[in-house]
GROMACS .gro file of C-alpha atoms in nm:
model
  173
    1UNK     CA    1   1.578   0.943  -1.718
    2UNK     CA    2   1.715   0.855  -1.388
    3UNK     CA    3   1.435   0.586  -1.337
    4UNK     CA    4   1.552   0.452  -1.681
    5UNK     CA    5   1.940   0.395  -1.617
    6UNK     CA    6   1.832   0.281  -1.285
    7UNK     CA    7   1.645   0.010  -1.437
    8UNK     CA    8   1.888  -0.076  -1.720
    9UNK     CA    9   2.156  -0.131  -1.451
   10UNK     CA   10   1.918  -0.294  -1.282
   11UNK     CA   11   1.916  -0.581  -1.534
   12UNK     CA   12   2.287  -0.577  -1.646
   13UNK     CA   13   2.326  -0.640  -1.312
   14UNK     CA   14   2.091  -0.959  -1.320
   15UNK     CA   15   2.284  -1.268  -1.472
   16UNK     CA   16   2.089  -1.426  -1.710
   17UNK     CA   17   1.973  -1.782  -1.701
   18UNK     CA   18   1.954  -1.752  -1.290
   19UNK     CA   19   1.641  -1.899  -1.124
   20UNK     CA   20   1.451  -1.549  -0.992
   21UNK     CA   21   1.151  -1.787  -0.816
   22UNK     CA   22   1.079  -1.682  -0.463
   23UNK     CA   23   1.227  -1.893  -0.252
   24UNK     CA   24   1.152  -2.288  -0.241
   25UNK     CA   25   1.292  -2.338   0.106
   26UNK     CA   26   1.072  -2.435   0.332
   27UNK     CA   27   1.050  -2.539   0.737
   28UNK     CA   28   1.272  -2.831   0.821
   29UNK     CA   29   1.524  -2.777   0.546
   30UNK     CA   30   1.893  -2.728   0.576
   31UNK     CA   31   2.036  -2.352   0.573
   32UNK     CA   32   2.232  -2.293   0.270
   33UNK     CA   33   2.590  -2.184   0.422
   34UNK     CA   34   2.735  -1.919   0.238
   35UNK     CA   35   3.021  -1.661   0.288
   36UNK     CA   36   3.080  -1.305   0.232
   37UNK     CA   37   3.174  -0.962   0.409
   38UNK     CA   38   3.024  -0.759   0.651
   39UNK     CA   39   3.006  -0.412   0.704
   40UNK     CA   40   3.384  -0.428   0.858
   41UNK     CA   41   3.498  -0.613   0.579
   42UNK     CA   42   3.515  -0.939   0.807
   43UNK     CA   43   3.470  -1.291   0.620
   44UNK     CA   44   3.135  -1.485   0.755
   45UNK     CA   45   2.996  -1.776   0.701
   46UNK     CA   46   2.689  -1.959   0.830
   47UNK     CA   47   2.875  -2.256   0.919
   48UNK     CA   48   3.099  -2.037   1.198
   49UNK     CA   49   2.715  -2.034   1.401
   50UNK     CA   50   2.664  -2.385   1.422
   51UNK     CA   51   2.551  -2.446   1.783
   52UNK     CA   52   2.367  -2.136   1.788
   53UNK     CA   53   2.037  -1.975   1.631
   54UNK     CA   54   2.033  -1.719   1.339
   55UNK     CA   55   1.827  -1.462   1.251
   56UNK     CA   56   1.859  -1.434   0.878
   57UNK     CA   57   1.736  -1.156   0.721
   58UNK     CA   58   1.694  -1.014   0.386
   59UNK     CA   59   1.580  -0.656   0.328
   60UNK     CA   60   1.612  -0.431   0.001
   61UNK     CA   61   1.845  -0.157   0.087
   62UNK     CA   62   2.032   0.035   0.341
   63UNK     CA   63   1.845   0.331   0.457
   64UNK     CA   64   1.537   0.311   0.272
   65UNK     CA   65   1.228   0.420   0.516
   66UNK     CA   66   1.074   0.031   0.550
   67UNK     CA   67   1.447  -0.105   0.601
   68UNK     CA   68   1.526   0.167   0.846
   69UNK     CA   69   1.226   0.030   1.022
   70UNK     CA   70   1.287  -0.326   1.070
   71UNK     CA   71   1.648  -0.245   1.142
   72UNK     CA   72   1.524  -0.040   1.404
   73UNK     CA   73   1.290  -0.291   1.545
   74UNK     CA   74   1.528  -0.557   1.546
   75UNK     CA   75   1.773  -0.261   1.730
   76UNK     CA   76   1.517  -0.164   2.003
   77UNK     CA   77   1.412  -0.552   2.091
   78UNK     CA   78   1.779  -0.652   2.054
   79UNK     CA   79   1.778  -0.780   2.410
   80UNK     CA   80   1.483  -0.989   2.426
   81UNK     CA   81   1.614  -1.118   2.072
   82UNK     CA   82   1.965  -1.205   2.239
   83UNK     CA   83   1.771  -1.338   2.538
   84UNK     CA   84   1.618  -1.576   2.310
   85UNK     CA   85   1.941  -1.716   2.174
   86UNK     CA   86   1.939  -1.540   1.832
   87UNK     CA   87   2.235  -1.398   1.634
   88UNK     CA   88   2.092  -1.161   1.383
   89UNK     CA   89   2.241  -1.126   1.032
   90UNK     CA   90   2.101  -0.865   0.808
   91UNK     CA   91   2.168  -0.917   0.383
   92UNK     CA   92   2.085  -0.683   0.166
   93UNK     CA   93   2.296  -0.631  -0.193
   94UNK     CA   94   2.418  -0.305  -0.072
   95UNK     CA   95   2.815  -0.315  -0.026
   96UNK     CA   96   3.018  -0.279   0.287
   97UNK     CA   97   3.091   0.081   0.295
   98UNK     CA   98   2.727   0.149   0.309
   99UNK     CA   99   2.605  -0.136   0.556
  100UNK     CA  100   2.906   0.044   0.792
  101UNK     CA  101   2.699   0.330   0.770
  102UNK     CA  102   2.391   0.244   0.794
  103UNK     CA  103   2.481   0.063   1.120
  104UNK     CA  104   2.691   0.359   1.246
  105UNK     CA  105   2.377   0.605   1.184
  106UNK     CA  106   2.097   0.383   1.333
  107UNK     CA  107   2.358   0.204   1.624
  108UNK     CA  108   2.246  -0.123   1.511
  109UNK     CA  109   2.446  -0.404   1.753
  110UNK     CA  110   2.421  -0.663   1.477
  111UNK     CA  111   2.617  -0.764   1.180
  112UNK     CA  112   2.516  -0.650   0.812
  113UNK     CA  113   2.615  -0.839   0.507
  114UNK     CA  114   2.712  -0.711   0.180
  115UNK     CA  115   2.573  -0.960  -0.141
  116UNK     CA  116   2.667  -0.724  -0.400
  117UNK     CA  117   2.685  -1.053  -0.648
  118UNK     CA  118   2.330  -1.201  -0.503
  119UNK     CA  119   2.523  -1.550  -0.461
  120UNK     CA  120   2.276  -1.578  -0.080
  121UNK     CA  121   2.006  -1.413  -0.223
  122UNK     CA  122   1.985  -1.649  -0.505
  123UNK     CA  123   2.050  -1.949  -0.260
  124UNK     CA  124   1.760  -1.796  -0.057
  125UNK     CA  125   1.564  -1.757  -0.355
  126UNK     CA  126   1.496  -1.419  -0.193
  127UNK     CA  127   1.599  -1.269  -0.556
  128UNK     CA  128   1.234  -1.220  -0.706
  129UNK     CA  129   1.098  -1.046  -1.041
  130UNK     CA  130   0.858  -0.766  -0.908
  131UNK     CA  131   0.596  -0.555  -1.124
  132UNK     CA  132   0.548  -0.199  -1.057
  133UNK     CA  133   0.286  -0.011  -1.245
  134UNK     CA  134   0.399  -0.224  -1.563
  135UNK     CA  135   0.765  -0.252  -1.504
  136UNK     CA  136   0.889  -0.564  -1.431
  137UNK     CA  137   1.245  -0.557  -1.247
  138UNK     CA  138   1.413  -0.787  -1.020
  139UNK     CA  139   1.494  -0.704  -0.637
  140UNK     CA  140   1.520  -0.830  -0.294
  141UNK     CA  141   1.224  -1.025  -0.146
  142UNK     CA  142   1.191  -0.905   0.214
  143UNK     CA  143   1.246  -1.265   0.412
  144UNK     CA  144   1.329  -1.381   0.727
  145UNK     CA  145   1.476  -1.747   0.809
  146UNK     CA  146   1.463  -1.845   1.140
  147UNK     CA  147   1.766  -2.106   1.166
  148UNK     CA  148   1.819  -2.359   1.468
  149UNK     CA  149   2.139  -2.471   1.612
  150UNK     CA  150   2.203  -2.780   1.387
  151UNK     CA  151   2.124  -2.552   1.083
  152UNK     CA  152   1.814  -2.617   0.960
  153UNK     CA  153   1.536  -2.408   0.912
  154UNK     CA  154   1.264  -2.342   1.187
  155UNK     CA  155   1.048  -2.083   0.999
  156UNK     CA  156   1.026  -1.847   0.708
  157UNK     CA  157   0.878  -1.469   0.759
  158UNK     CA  158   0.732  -1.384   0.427
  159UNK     CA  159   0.485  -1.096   0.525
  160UNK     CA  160   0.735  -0.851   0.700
  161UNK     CA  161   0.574  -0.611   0.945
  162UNK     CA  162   0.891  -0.401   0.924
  163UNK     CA  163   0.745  -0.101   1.213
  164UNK     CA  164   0.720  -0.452   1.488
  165UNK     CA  165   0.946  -0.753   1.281
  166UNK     CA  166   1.103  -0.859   1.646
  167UNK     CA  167   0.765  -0.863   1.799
  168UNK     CA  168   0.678  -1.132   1.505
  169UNK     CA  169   0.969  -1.327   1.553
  170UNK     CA  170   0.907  -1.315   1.977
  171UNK     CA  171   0.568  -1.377   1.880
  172UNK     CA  172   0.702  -1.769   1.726
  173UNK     CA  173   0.716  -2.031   1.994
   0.00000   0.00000   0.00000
């Protein structure tokens, strides 16, 4: 029954008539800028990084084992990243209160964003309709956006190795 209600929210949550394609961004494009809150409650933008590189990424939800994961990664390499000129910016449509937590619990030195309305995701087109065993439902696609100084968009991480995701992203010359 849980499952069910789950679902149903699911979709009430969904606004109708929005474009759920994965994305159709592609290398060379411009980042869409967006705004919204991070796990402080802080307003950001994309626009306040211009001049430096972003790590965009989108994952499902705070906590969950594969998110923990590539949080983690991105946690333990943070150095190298940082080395490498990258600001990382996890989104996920979890709200602030639990992105502050699930940074507090796993130490994670970078910022988390809440999309609770799935305005980025959709921009992203990182808001995808999924079947599982029959049951279609819409959710997060995991993605990563590599984004250069001027804003546009070096390279897209589709297939997420969440246990080593900053050794794929080192890995990009």
């Amino acid at each position: 029954m849980k499952h069910v209600i789950s679902i149903f929210l699911f979709f009430l949550l969904a606004a109708p008539g929005m474009n759920y394609a994965q994305t159709k961004l592609k290398a060379g494009d411009k980042a869409p800028d967006f705004i919204s809150k991070d796990q402080d409650g802080k307003t950001v933008s994309l626009k306040q990084f211009k001049g430096k590189k972003v790590m965009l990424y989108f994952y499902p939800r705070d906590n969950s084992s594969g998110c923990t994961a590539q949080a983690c990664s991105l946690r333990d390499n943070f150095k190298e990243l940082k080395k490498q000129g990258y600001t990382i910016l996890g989104v996920s449509t979890d709200d602030e209160v639990s992105h502050k937590g699930f940074k507090d619990k796993y130490a994670l030195p970078f910022s988390l964003l809440a999309d609770v309305d799935k305005s980025i995701h959709m921009q992203y087109g990182v808001w995808t309709e999924k079947d599982r065993n029959g049951v279609k439902a819409y959710s997060t696609t995991r993605t990563t956006f590599l984004i250069n100084k001027d804003g546009f968009i070096n390279s897209i991480i589709t297939d997420i190795d969440t246990k080593n995701h900053a050794s794929q992203i080192l890995s990009l010359k």
